[in-house]
CSV table of C-alpha atoms in Angstrom, one decimal:
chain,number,residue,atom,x,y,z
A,892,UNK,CA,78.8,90.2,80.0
A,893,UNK,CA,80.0,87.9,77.5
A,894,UNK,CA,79.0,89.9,74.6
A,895,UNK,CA,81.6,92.6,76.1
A,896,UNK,CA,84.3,90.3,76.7
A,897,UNK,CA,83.6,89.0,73.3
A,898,UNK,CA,84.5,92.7,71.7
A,899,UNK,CA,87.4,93.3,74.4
A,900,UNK,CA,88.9,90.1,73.2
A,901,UNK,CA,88.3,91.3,69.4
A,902,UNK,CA,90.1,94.6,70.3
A,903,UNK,CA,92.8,93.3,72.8
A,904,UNK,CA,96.4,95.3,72.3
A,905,UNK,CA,98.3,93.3,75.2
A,906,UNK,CA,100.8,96.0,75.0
A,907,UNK,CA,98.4,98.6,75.9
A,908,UNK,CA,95.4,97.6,78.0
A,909,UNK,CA,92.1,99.9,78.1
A,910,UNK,CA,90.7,98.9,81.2
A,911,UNK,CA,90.5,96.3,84.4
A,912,UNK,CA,88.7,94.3,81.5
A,913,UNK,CA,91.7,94.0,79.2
A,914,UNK,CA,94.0,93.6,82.2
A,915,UNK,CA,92.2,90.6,83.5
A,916,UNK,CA,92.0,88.5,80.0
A,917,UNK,CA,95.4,88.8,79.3
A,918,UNK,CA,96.2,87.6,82.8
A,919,UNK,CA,93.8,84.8,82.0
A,920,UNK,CA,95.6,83.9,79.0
A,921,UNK,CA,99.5,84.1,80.8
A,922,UNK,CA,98.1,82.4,83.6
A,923,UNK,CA,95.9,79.0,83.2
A,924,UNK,CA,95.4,79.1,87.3
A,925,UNK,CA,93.7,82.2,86.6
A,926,UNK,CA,91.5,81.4,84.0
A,927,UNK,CA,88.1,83.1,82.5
A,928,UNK,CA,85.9,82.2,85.3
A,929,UNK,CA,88.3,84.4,87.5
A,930,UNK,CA,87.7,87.2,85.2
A,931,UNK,CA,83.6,86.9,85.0
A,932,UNK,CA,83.5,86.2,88.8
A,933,UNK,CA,85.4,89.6,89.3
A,934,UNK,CA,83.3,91.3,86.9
A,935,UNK,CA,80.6,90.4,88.8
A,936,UNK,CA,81.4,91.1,92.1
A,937,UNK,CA,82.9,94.2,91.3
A,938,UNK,CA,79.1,95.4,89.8
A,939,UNK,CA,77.8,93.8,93.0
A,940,UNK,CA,79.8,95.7,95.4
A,941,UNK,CA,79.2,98.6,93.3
A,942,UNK,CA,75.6,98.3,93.4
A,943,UNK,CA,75.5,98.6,97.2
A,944,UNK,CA,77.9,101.4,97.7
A,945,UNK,CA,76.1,103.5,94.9
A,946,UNK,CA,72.7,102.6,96.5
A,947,UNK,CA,73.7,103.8,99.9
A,948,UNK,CA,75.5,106.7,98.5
A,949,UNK,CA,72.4,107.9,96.9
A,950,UNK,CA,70.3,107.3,100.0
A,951,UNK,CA,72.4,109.0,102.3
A,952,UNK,CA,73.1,112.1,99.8
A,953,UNK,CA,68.6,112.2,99.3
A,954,UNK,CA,68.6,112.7,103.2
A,955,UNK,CA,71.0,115.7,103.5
A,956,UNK,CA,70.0,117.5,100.8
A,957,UNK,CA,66.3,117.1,101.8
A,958,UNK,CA,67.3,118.4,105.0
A,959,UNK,CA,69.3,121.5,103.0
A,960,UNK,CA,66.8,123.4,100.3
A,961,UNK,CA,69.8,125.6,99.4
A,962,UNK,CA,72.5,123.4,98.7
A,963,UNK,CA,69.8,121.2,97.0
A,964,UNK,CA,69.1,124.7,95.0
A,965,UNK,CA,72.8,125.0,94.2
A,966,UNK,CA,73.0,121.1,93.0
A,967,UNK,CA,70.3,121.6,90.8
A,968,UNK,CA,71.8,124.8,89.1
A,969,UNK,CA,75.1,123.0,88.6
A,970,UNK,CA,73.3,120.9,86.7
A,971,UNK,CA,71.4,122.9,84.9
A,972,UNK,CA,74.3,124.4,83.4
């Protein structure tokens, strides 16, 4: 995590920002209330309420197609291709 933010701040064009990444340390640097702790605890809870969304994503997608062989057949060949 700090390695990135390391080569975001190396890169930083705070006329044009990237990502939420670039957006958030130049806020940290106009805005002392906001700090970098702001910006690593977003980081983090931004992967951590990722992780669970993804995760039941995936679960609930394994059950239908399990349930369908023939869209799980058409999934497959989509990404085949």
């Amino acid at each position: 995590m700090l390695g990135q933010m390391k080569s975001h701040r190396e890169n930083l064009d705070k006329s044009n920002p990237n990502d939420l990444l670039d957006v958030l340390m130049i806020e940290a640097d106009e805005n002392v209330k906001f700090g970098y702790k702001s910006v690593v605890f977003t980081i983090i809870a931004l992967y951590l309420g990722a992780s669970d969304t993804l995760t039941n994503t995936m679960r609930w997608l394994f059950m239908v197609l399990t349930e369908y062989p023939d869209i799980q057949e058409k999934c497959y060949a989509e990404i085949q291709m």
